[in-house]
XYZ file of C-alpha atoms in Angstrom:
773
model
C 78.724 123.763 93.149
C 77.936 121.538 96.145
C 79.045 120.895 99.545
C 78.031 117.416 100.909
C 76.970 117.544 104.547
C 79.047 114.786 106.019
C 77.920 112.653 109.142
C 74.111 111.656 108.224
C 73.110 108.878 106.340
C 70.790 109.818 103.425
C 72.698 113.219 103.013
C 71.655 115.753 100.341
C 74.294 118.271 99.001
C 73.298 121.718 100.201
C 73.304 124.384 97.208
C 75.981 127.148 97.517
C 74.732 129.311 94.548
C 71.292 130.470 93.926
C 68.938 128.197 91.878
C 67.788 130.067 88.954
C 64.536 129.304 86.915
C 63.476 125.943 86.123
C 59.773 126.386 87.434
C 58.401 124.566 84.323
C 60.889 121.650 84.866
C 60.541 121.334 88.677
C 56.632 121.229 88.307
C 56.718 118.561 85.821
C 59.616 116.574 87.687
C 57.428 116.802 90.979
C 54.244 115.649 89.039
C 56.197 112.622 87.503
C 58.067 111.530 90.671
C 54.844 111.458 92.307
C 53.346 109.042 89.723
C 56.356 106.870 88.827
C 58.988 104.880 90.869
C 61.894 105.667 88.492
C 62.317 109.049 86.948
C 65.438 109.815 84.877
C 66.523 113.322 83.958
C 68.294 113.440 80.884
C 70.269 115.805 78.685
C 73.575 116.823 77.485
C 76.598 117.567 79.906
C 76.251 120.836 81.705
C 72.499 121.461 81.046
C 71.936 121.384 84.806
C 70.412 117.897 85.335
C 72.064 117.374 88.783
C 71.216 120.912 90.230
C 67.571 120.166 89.160
C 67.570 116.692 90.757
C 68.983 118.230 93.772
C 66.116 120.764 94.048
C 63.291 118.250 93.214
C 64.950 115.925 95.852
C 65.043 118.613 98.441
C 61.518 119.657 97.916
C 60.316 115.969 97.903
C 61.913 115.423 101.334
C 58.989 115.334 103.577
C 57.376 112.739 101.530
C 59.980 110.311 102.310
C 59.955 109.076 106.035
C 63.235 107.346 105.741
C 64.961 110.114 104.012
C 66.812 111.167 100.664
C 70.140 109.701 99.555
C 72.379 111.292 97.130
C 74.850 109.229 95.366
C 77.451 110.586 92.922
C 78.718 108.453 90.436
C 80.872 110.542 88.257
C 84.139 109.332 89.904
C 83.204 105.830 90.164
C 85.057 103.985 87.133
C 84.725 100.386 88.322
C 81.221 98.985 87.636
C 81.514 96.167 89.800
C 81.480 98.790 92.773
C 78.307 100.209 92.008
C 75.996 98.370 94.441
C 79.159 98.734 97.155
C 78.982 102.432 96.381
C 75.291 102.940 96.900
C 75.608 100.739 99.988
C 78.361 103.142 101.405
C 76.051 106.346 100.714
C 73.464 104.550 102.535
C 75.502 103.867 105.609
C 75.587 100.042 105.047
C 78.952 98.377 105.894
C 78.192 94.811 104.971
C 80.805 92.420 106.434
C 78.584 89.405 106.320
C 80.435 88.143 102.920
C 77.049 88.180 101.038
C 76.588 90.070 97.647
C 75.985 94.042 98.252
C 72.704 93.786 96.604
C 71.343 91.576 99.448
C 72.329 94.039 101.913
C 70.774 97.076 100.110
C 67.616 95.268 99.523
C 67.440 94.185 103.326
C 68.246 97.968 104.307
C 65.733 99.451 102.147
C 62.842 96.904 102.495
C 59.622 98.764 103.213
C 61.317 102.132 103.905
C 59.847 105.145 102.268
C 63.343 106.404 100.448
C 64.265 108.515 97.789
C 67.356 107.416 96.036
C 69.058 110.039 93.699
C 71.792 108.429 91.402
C 73.740 111.065 89.814
C 75.881 110.609 86.490
C 74.562 107.141 85.515
C 75.783 107.435 82.008
C 79.071 105.458 81.996
C 77.438 102.589 84.362
C 74.478 101.851 82.083
C 75.129 98.107 81.772
C 75.509 97.881 85.648
C 73.170 100.568 86.686
C 69.992 99.573 84.801
C 69.747 96.007 86.131
C 70.661 97.102 89.666
C 68.001 99.652 89.697
C 65.355 97.174 88.373
C 66.337 94.612 91.346
C 66.209 97.475 93.880
C 62.716 98.641 92.805
C 61.476 94.924 92.731
C 62.858 94.333 96.249
C 61.653 97.574 97.759
C 58.075 98.593 97.233
C 58.364 101.967 98.922
C 61.792 102.791 97.094
C 61.766 105.597 94.509
C 64.921 106.427 92.369
C 65.633 109.811 90.760
C 68.422 109.368 88.310
C 70.589 111.792 86.000
C 72.013 110.576 82.938
C 72.976 111.611 79.310
C 70.768 108.915 78.203
C 68.008 106.950 79.623
C 68.783 103.913 81.679
C 66.388 101.481 79.594
C 64.617 99.852 82.618
C 61.071 98.815 82.608
C 58.874 101.331 84.315
C 61.034 104.207 83.820
C 59.958 107.688 82.938
C 62.195 109.983 81.112
C 62.170 113.798 81.484
C 64.569 115.636 79.127
C 66.106 118.619 80.601
C 66.259 121.469 78.131
C 68.657 124.469 78.333
C 67.368 127.492 80.410
C 64.654 129.806 78.874
C 65.897 132.573 76.912
C 63.161 135.086 75.557
C 64.233 138.159 73.781
C 62.587 141.031 71.756
C 58.857 141.461 72.151
C 58.235 138.443 74.106
C 60.832 139.469 76.780
C 59.180 142.304 79.047
C 61.879 142.273 81.685
C 65.252 140.460 82.358
C 63.520 138.111 84.585
C 61.528 136.594 81.596
C 64.921 134.955 80.563
C 66.180 132.396 82.830
C 69.427 132.368 80.900
C 69.930 136.097 81.422
C 69.192 135.990 85.100
C 71.594 133.262 85.537
C 74.191 135.301 83.730
C 73.396 138.423 85.583
C 73.763 136.484 88.954
C 77.073 134.747 88.048
C 78.523 137.914 86.847
C 77.754 140.091 89.772
C 79.463 137.142 92.022
C 82.738 137.683 90.029
C 82.222 141.547 89.320
C 79.993 142.970 92.353
C 79.728 146.253 90.287
C 78.212 144.455 87.266
C 74.389 145.350 86.364
C 72.332 144.754 83.551
C 71.740 148.079 81.653
C 70.164 149.350 78.368
C 73.749 149.398 77.158
C 74.789 145.862 77.721
C 71.326 144.250 77.668
C 71.507 143.514 73.899
C 75.159 141.992 74.318
C 74.053 139.891 77.346
C 71.042 138.522 75.325
C 73.397 137.550 72.487
C 75.775 135.838 74.811
C 73.097 133.831 76.086
C 71.588 132.861 72.902
C 75.044 131.989 71.368
C 75.534 129.692 74.423
C 72.036 127.860 73.915
C 70.930 128.687 77.360
C 73.445 125.969 78.826
C 74.208 126.745 82.406
C 77.701 125.337 82.428
C 78.685 127.452 79.221
C 76.859 130.683 80.762
C 78.660 130.374 83.950
C 82.089 130.090 82.408
C 81.374 132.923 80.013
C 80.340 135.182 83.025
C 83.732 134.517 84.813
C 85.415 136.122 81.693
C 84.158 139.488 82.677
C 86.936 139.676 85.190
C 88.913 140.492 82.225
C 86.437 141.385 79.265
C 83.703 143.400 78.729
C 80.249 141.852 77.654
C 80.925 143.240 74.133
C 84.555 141.840 74.013
C 83.243 138.615 75.464
C 80.525 138.278 72.485
C 83.258 138.988 69.837
C 85.497 136.020 71.162
C 82.489 133.690 71.317
C 81.712 134.572 67.608
C 85.387 133.613 66.714
C 85.213 130.338 68.503
C 81.629 129.431 67.108
C 82.983 130.257 63.501
C 85.872 127.458 63.963
C 83.557 125.015 65.630
C 81.211 124.985 62.474
C 83.856 123.032 60.549
C 83.724 120.219 63.054
C 81.249 117.073 62.795
C 77.854 118.126 61.781
C 76.653 114.887 63.261
C 77.085 116.018 66.811
C 74.387 117.762 68.686
C 74.387 121.677 68.381
C 74.206 121.880 72.234
C 77.294 119.447 72.554
C 79.165 121.637 69.990
C 78.159 124.821 71.915
C 79.529 123.355 75.098
C 82.654 122.382 73.589
C 83.112 125.699 71.967
C 82.803 127.208 75.290
C 85.475 124.597 76.732
C 87.929 125.356 73.669
C 87.538 129.082 74.403
C 88.279 128.551 78.112
C 91.279 126.296 77.404
C 92.611 128.825 74.666
C 92.625 131.510 77.191
C 95.024 129.335 79.500
C 98.496 129.768 79.287
C 100.609 126.733 77.819
C 101.414 125.625 81.254
C 98.093 125.871 82.596
C 96.723 123.776 79.737
C 99.462 121.153 80.561
C 98.280 121.349 84.403
C 94.422 121.024 83.253
C 95.387 118.045 81.390
C 97.322 116.429 83.915
C 95.005 117.376 86.736
C 92.224 115.348 84.753
C 93.762 112.136 86.193
C 92.606 112.807 89.473
C 89.034 111.195 90.407
C 86.900 112.775 93.078
C 89.316 115.710 93.768
C 92.718 116.429 94.676
C 94.588 118.390 97.199
C 97.660 120.901 96.657
C 100.128 118.317 97.516
C 98.791 115.993 95.229
C 98.634 118.231 92.538
C 102.398 119.260 93.008
C 103.349 115.600 92.790
C 101.244 114.818 89.766
C 101.359 117.832 87.822
C 105.185 118.554 87.913
C 107.228 117.000 85.358
C 109.199 118.019 82.181
C 108.956 121.714 82.145
C 106.647 122.117 84.955
C 108.505 122.551 88.424
C 107.060 121.598 91.720
C 107.174 125.292 92.730
C 105.054 126.276 89.924
C 102.291 124.168 90.452
C 100.421 126.284 93.184
C 100.406 129.365 90.476
C 99.086 127.110 87.900
C 96.306 125.822 90.327
C 95.424 129.293 91.235
C 95.187 130.201 87.729
C 92.940 127.460 86.746
C 90.589 128.359 90.010
C 90.471 131.797 88.533
C 89.427 130.669 85.202
C 86.655 128.362 87.113
C 88.246 125.195 85.421
C 88.686 123.613 88.742
C 86.890 124.656 91.951
C 87.984 124.941 95.624
C 85.379 122.900 97.531
C 83.859 124.548 100.354
C 84.186 122.324 103.213
C 85.821 122.256 106.706
C 89.121 120.700 106.828
C 92.849 120.978 107.106
C 93.573 120.818 103.502
C 92.332 122.963 100.980
C 90.581 120.680 98.436
C 89.892 121.036 94.638
C 87.535 119.613 92.215
C 87.031 119.504 88.386
C 83.956 119.325 86.797
C 83.345 115.955 84.968
C 82.867 117.507 81.602
C 86.050 119.597 82.097
C 87.918 116.442 83.320
C 86.895 114.487 80.149
C 88.074 117.462 78.096
C 91.478 117.513 79.695
C 91.922 113.716 79.400
C 91.370 114.128 75.732
C 94.174 116.632 75.483
C 96.282 114.466 77.788
C 95.940 111.394 75.489
C 96.869 113.785 72.449
C 100.015 114.808 74.464
C 101.421 111.302 74.706
C 102.111 112.236 78.311
C 99.043 110.126 79.848
C 101.085 107.061 80.974
C 103.776 109.228 82.579
C 101.055 111.286 84.280
C 99.115 108.261 85.681
C 102.373 106.719 86.764
C 103.040 109.814 88.843
C 99.346 109.725 90.088
C 99.845 106.072 91.068
C 103.408 106.625 92.844
C 101.765 109.343 94.846
C 98.594 107.408 96.167
C 101.177 104.453 96.559
C 103.445 106.756 98.745
C 100.189 107.855 100.733
C 99.206 104.326 101.602
C 102.846 103.547 102.718
C 102.847 106.496 105.108
C 99.216 105.719 106.293
C 100.617 102.099 107.157
C 103.575 103.541 108.920
C 101.450 106.165 111.043
C 98.090 104.007 111.512
C 99.190 103.174 115.059
C 99.570 106.750 116.145
C 98.011 109.903 117.158
C 97.190 110.384 113.448
C 95.146 107.250 113.180
C 91.694 108.946 112.870
C 93.115 111.415 110.676
C 94.155 109.032 108.302
C 90.702 107.178 108.341
C 89.293 110.419 107.082
C 91.891 111.283 104.400
C 91.925 107.828 102.975
C 88.152 107.952 102.924
C 88.250 111.268 101.073
C 90.985 109.798 98.679
C 89.029 106.609 97.822
C 88.026 107.316 94.242
C 91.999 108.278 93.632
C 92.989 104.997 95.179
C 90.663 103.102 92.985
C 92.141 104.812 90.205
C 95.571 103.971 91.120
C 94.882 100.332 91.623
C 93.004 100.064 88.224
C 96.200 101.772 86.611
C 98.520 99.434 88.215
C 96.449 96.243 87.350
C 95.791 97.423 83.784
C 99.585 98.336 83.055
C 100.605 94.713 84.080
C 102.080 96.086 87.512
C 100.542 93.860 90.101
C 103.121 94.490 92.867
C 102.138 98.292 93.122
C 98.461 97.145 93.288
C 99.181 94.511 95.749
C 100.998 96.840 98.017
C 98.364 99.537 97.842
C 95.537 97.102 98.631
C 97.813 95.646 101.582
C 98.841 99.103 103.104
C 95.170 99.708 103.319
C 94.122 96.714 105.019
C 93.323 98.190 108.294
C 91.246 100.813 106.742
C 89.374 98.304 104.483
C 88.856 95.964 107.747
C 87.416 98.457 109.759
C 85.273 100.440 107.465
C 85.026 99.019 104.076
C 85.537 95.113 104.292
C 83.509 94.508 101.226
C 85.403 96.548 98.769
C 88.710 95.392 100.372
C 87.895 91.899 99.628
C 86.919 92.943 95.931
C 90.650 94.334 95.471
C 92.263 91.436 97.312
C 90.476 89.035 94.919
C 91.822 91.129 91.957
C 95.454 91.471 93.069
C 95.675 87.824 94.378
C 94.361 86.641 90.888
C 96.938 89.142 89.363
C 99.739 87.663 91.313
C 98.885 83.938 90.968
C 102.132 82.019 91.008
C 104.226 84.717 92.202
C 106.539 84.014 95.198
C 107.001 87.782 96.077
C 106.699 89.389 99.586
C 104.026 91.547 98.379
C 101.879 88.351 97.669
C 102.840 86.703 100.872
C 101.531 89.883 102.841
C 98.431 90.234 100.605
C 97.591 86.515 101.460
C 97.570 86.887 105.212
C 95.910 90.221 105.159
C 93.389 88.772 102.508
C 92.709 85.707 105.045
C 92.089 88.200 107.792
C 89.555 89.930 105.499
C 87.681 86.340 104.691
C 87.548 85.546 108.300
C 85.898 88.839 109.151
C 83.408 88.031 106.343
C 82.760 84.579 108.021
C 84.746 82.643 105.091
C 87.114 80.883 107.103
C 87.740 78.068 104.736
C 89.094 80.647 101.977
C 91.222 82.172 104.941
C 92.854 78.843 105.485
C 93.579 78.304 102.064
C 95.185 81.779 101.763
C 97.077 81.114 104.980
C 98.546 77.885 103.885
C 100.204 79.236 100.783
C 101.461 82.396 102.910
C 102.898 80.249 105.378
C 104.825 78.164 102.576
C 106.134 81.529 101.070
C 107.164 83.004 104.199
C 109.156 79.854 105.460
C 110.787 79.459 101.979
C 111.844 83.112 102.128
C 113.044 83.001 105.770
C 110.599 85.808 106.459
C 110.084 85.449 110.444
C 108.031 88.591 110.354
C 105.538 87.411 107.939
C 105.415 83.996 109.671
C 104.643 85.913 112.952
C 101.679 87.431 110.913
C 100.737 84.211 109.646
C 100.431 82.647 112.937
C 98.462 85.842 114.414
C 95.904 85.594 111.637
C 95.822 81.727 111.954
C 94.837 82.396 115.726
C 91.956 84.870 114.470
C 90.606 82.165 112.191
C 90.948 79.509 114.989
C 88.911 81.992 117.525
C 86.141 82.617 114.731
C 86.016 78.830 114.249
C 85.507 78.287 117.854
C 88.855 76.978 118.468
C 89.657 78.728 121.511
C 92.445 76.671 122.887
C 94.207 76.632 119.503
C 93.707 80.187 118.923
C 95.372 81.191 122.420
C 98.445 79.012 121.340
C 98.741 80.553 118.060
C 98.270 84.019 119.187
C 100.819 83.621 122.148
C 103.405 82.275 119.636
C 102.818 85.227 117.391
C 103.110 87.726 120.398
C 106.491 86.437 121.364
C 107.952 87.083 117.913
C 106.138 90.539 117.621
C 107.882 91.350 121.230
C 111.270 90.383 120.005
C 110.757 93.019 117.092
C 108.992 95.570 119.333
C 106.245 95.727 116.791
C 103.790 97.673 118.874
C 100.943 97.713 116.135
C 100.837 94.063 115.582
C 101.125 93.415 119.582
C 98.157 95.622 120.195
C 96.109 93.361 117.608
C 97.476 90.327 119.233
C 96.741 91.086 122.712
C 93.142 92.283 121.767
C 92.319 88.998 120.398
C 94.021 87.131 123.409
C 91.631 89.128 125.379
C 88.619 88.167 123.233
C 89.849 84.428 123.271
C 89.614 84.550 127.196
C 86.218 86.033 126.918
C 84.982 83.376 124.497
C 86.108 80.608 126.823
C 84.188 82.271 129.667
C 87.389 82.666 131.632
C 88.449 85.723 133.535
C 91.366 87.780 131.758
C 93.874 86.790 134.398
C 97.004 88.120 132.374
C 95.371 91.485 131.851
C 95.419 91.372 127.895
C 92.587 93.822 127.859
C 94.480 96.421 130.084
C 97.801 95.599 128.198
C 95.875 96.578 125.074
C 94.594 99.895 126.343
C 97.969 100.758 127.849
C 99.583 100.118 124.538
C 97.080 102.306 122.698
C 97.375 105.355 125.103
C 101.104 105.029 124.847
C 100.980 105.325 121.192
C 97.994 107.717 120.940
C 96.168 105.185 118.704
C 92.720 106.741 119.629
C 90.625 104.500 117.255
C 92.302 101.374 118.457
C 91.812 102.809 121.924
C 87.969 102.802 121.792
C 88.142 98.884 121.135
C 90.563 98.466 124.031
C 88.278 100.420 126.288
C 85.384 98.216 125.174
C 87.191 95.114 125.907
C 88.411 96.607 129.404
C 84.754 97.527 130.191
C 83.775 94.077 129.278
C 86.354 92.463 131.727
C 85.397 95.085 134.569
C 81.638 94.058 134.265
C 82.477 90.396 134.518
C 83.973 91.323 137.707
C 81.078 93.099 138.867
C 82.624 96.385 138.404
C 79.643 98.050 136.915
C 80.206 101.807 137.601
C 83.568 101.281 135.992
C 82.430 99.249 133.043
C 79.879 102.019 132.260
C 82.385 104.747 132.596
C 84.703 103.011 130.105
C 82.037 102.232 127.547
C 80.817 105.824 127.457
C 84.689 106.850 126.971
C 84.860 104.473 124.015
C 81.385 105.652 122.560
C 82.754 109.337 122.496
C 85.202 108.421 120.062
C 81.930 107.956 117.670
C 81.669 111.784 117.637
C 84.572 111.877 115.133
C 84.397 108.559 113.323
C 81.593 106.169 112.709
C 82.611 102.621 113.452
C 79.596 100.449 113.523
C 81.150 97.434 114.973
C 82.603 99.215 117.996
C 79.296 101.166 118.501
C 77.384 97.944 118.474
C 79.624 96.044 121.006
C 79.464 99.252 123.378
C 75.632 99.782 123.025
C 75.035 95.992 123.594
C 77.228 96.276 126.816
C 75.368 99.342 128.020
C 72.087 97.640 127.352
C 72.957 94.901 129.798
C 73.935 97.457 132.513
C 70.761 99.238 132.054
C 68.650 95.897 132.189
C 70.525 95.284 135.694
C 69.485 98.651 136.872
C 65.918 98.137 135.865
C 65.909 100.775 133.231
C 64.057 98.433 130.842
C 62.964 100.820 128.486
C 66.375 102.377 127.827
C 67.909 98.653 127.805
C 65.472 97.790 124.995
C 66.251 100.998 122.886
C 70.008 100.165 123.373
C 69.394 96.767 121.894
C 67.430 98.209 118.893
C 70.354 100.435 118.271
C 72.856 97.560 118.502
C 70.506 95.503 116.233
C 70.296 98.180 113.510
C 74.139 98.666 113.674
C 74.651 94.864 113.004
C 72.287 94.914 110.135
C 73.790 97.987 108.812
C 77.064 96.084 108.583
C 75.186 93.199 106.968
C 76.032 90.875 109.842
C 75.105 89.746 113.101
C 76.125 88.304 116.387
C 76.449 84.791 115.474
C 80.277 84.691 115.417
C 80.500 86.732 118.572
C 79.271 83.663 120.564
C 80.073 85.467 123.974
C 78.161 88.531 123.061
C 75.265 86.732 121.414
C 74.760 84.550 124.874
C 74.645 87.747 126.971
C 72.250 89.426 124.518
C 69.783 86.537 124.213
C 69.796 86.325 128.223
C 69.155 90.031 128.261
C 66.294 90.216 125.661
C 64.658 87.327 127.505
C 64.521 89.254 130.773
C 63.219 92.392 129.124
C 60.577 90.730 127.110
C 59.402 88.975 130.459
C 59.332 92.523 132.226
C 57.856 94.754 129.438
C 55.948 92.444 127.427
C 56.701 91.698 123.653
C 54.492 94.677 122.106
C 56.506 97.174 124.330
C 59.961 95.837 123.798
C 59.336 95.510 120.040
C 58.100 99.152 120.084
C 60.995 100.368 122.072
C 63.283 98.389 119.662
C 61.781 99.776 116.506
C 61.909 103.531 117.741
C 65.606 103.240 118.650
C 66.364 101.471 115.317
C 65.215 104.426 113.479
C 67.522 106.909 114.970
C 70.655 108.386 112.935
C 74.148 107.267 114.041
C 74.539 110.688 115.675
C 71.273 110.395 117.570
C 72.091 106.992 118.463
C 75.485 108.083 119.941
C 73.624 111.017 121.777
C 71.089 108.729 123.520
C 73.596 106.160 124.276
C 75.888 108.514 126.022
C 72.821 110.483 127.707
C 74.481 113.794 126.687
C 74.369 116.251 123.824
C 76.651 116.310 121.149
C 79.697 118.475 121.520
C 81.906 120.306 118.954
C 84.747 118.169 117.669
C 87.466 117.389 120.288
C 90.615 119.308 120.272
C 92.736 116.082 120.140
C 91.549 115.053 116.777
C 91.594 118.548 115.379
C 95.214 118.777 116.551
C 96.228 115.416 115.015
C 94.588 116.341 111.756
C 96.206 119.844 111.528
C 99.666 118.889 112.306
C 100.246 117.071 108.941
C 102.239 119.690 107.004
C 103.802 118.946 103.664
C 107.728 118.985 103.377
C 107.450 122.700 101.975
C 105.139 123.911 104.415
C 107.373 122.482 107.175
C 110.217 124.249 105.427
C 108.551 127.581 105.326
C 107.401 127.115 109.041
C 111.107 126.994 110.160
C 111.851 129.987 107.951
C 109.046 131.816 109.933
C 110.857 130.689 112.907
C 114.005 132.227 111.625
C 112.240 135.617 111.251
C 112.350 135.894 107.666
C 109.731 138.045 105.831
C 107.458 136.340 103.089
C 109.660 138.355 100.481
C 112.793 136.859 102.107
C 111.390 133.348 102.297
C 110.482 133.697 98.428
C 113.813 134.557 97.757
C 115.382 131.822 99.628
C 113.026 128.992 98.177
C 113.353 130.650 94.563
C 109.091 131.197 94.726
C 106.873 133.776 94.370
C 105.789 135.855 97.555
C 102.045 134.944 96.549
C 103.049 131.212 96.873
C 104.817 131.886 100.242
C 101.527 133.764 101.229
C 99.465 130.625 100.318
C 101.826 128.248 102.089
C 101.435 130.334 105.384
C 97.729 130.365 105.133
C 97.826 126.496 104.856
C 99.983 126.298 107.954
C 97.703 128.501 109.826
C 94.645 126.634 108.783
C 96.416 123.308 109.317
C 97.395 124.132 112.814
C 94.565 126.162 113.983
C 96.705 129.360 114.392
C 96.183 132.957 113.802
C 99.633 134.510 113.879
C 103.301 133.881 112.482
C 104.299 134.133 116.344
C 102.370 130.764 116.911
C 103.990 129.155 113.803
C 107.356 130.059 115.071
C 106.807 128.638 118.648
C 105.407 125.282 116.849
C 108.209 125.199 114.581
C 110.605 125.510 117.670
C 108.586 122.714 119.534
C 108.726 120.541 116.256
C 112.475 121.046 115.881
C 112.961 120.118 119.496
C 111.001 116.970 119.163
C 112.835 115.993 115.903
C 116.152 116.431 117.409
C 115.151 114.856 120.785
C 116.183 118.003 122.731
């Protein structure tokens, strides 16, 4: 079990349970990693390859000046996104339009980096050549991979990971001589604090570990059963299961048979409804929360109100795991081996299509809501939530396209347009290529929207020719359908395209035309975007913002509580203030914008703000600081795989500032300052730019995140407000008191409260807002 430490590029999962044994494998893996650039740990599922790789990588941290990056691949199903996934783990947001491999190789360059690629077996056709290219382009890169089979790449060294050592009889002088027994003892103690290895149970424990072949996953699953069984009863049940398994395929590896026997046995301990839930939960990729589980698992004989109890039961049986990480929503994961097992049963049940359809519908509805609430106080919240659900969104998109349902896929991709453009442009373009190909020849509203959103993406990538082709088709479809809203969107994006092509006057005219239509519809989100680009058009023409576009953008963002958009509006306003000679005001606005980087990493906004702070510092004679700030901005642009060349007005000021700095400092001193700054993490760079220490997450974000209650949680909150007890609420909603208790726990966590009185007060305020009281 691991918990990823978010917020730092090159993060390595932290171990949440003790690491047992593996002294031999650790020593051999360290030795081999020092001698080779590609080491692959192989072995059957559940043997402990990932845990061993994590420990080896952790021990080797100091040998890699540029850090260690862990890339989990189990949830990745689309091989074409492999390079993009690795780039995202490294913090690369390539918006240049070039292949992801180029951005990766440029980033890695001569850096001393250890890349850990976990669970490669289902991606071998893509993974093997990509690994070879990365190693060829980055001489100081080393890769540690885990896979059920070797990658088959030149120079690869393979280390087979065996089961845990288990020595019994005369060879075992103490329990510590058997790694398998030690693991069983520690995991058993975790679930049964009173458990101890004794003379009475030692023989049975030894036999359990022997029967389970020392496979860590099997041992951990077995140890959990001590909640309901004695060790002797556990051993008896294992005997029965293995006897049945021996009638299976003799061609399969014994260890695979052993693991399947353990999973079969766990499966048989589940109730029929738990088994059904297990199978249906297996359609999730990369984890899920309770709300998602309720929507996907419910159906036929399983009611929505039953799902919590089923999830709780599967957590108790260690089929699924609650992830130990901060957040408003409890999140659950299922081991890949157990997920694949569940999928097999789902296929056999003839319910796979219906379950995947519910999964698709849930995530489609999520994107609809995200789009509707994007320009609101929940803007940052939605970013984090969508980022956490990316694997499931990919699965929903893939299913829709595979089922010949491109309209759903097109809507999902388009609804995610703001997310893609801000933080994952490369992947967004990938999906738009697919949905536009799948809807070729259609004249639907979904395709029209995908065309103009896709044109916007192509523009940000620098491909304005492709953008124009898409816009022409979108304009024709919108005109034919009499869709004035779509026509306004096409005009807006056409104005953005013109701006990026250096046609500032044409851009201004198109944007103003779009703005008139948007104001007629009172479309605040679109108005904000349009006035943002009108302010940029004025800047690019070198003219003062006489109409106050930047101020209008800022006012609109503040009125709607759109905190992320506000960070861009603050930058624009600061730029205008600086052009008017209001340096102190400009610096204050830039700092305020940069503080948003505490809660969300937006490299584009960060780079723009830091560039401007560098110019201010240079004017004050703070040459060292100015050079470092330019270095940070340059690193951010490179991390995105782009440059300042499309932002002509910014590039001109940058070049002038750099020229003056080099004159004042000398090339060597300037280059050294830039180099030192470029090596900072994003968090360190933000701290330096702000000239202040990091602070805890700000309350506005926490409150925005925590106020997303599910419909059932909202219902429970209002019943608490009415003074009902848990038992009375359970009777009213026809659910168990335990389920009510869980809902109240979720409400307290999401709202940051500690008492029912606070829930009642929140429900009263919420009711007043809802009814306009």
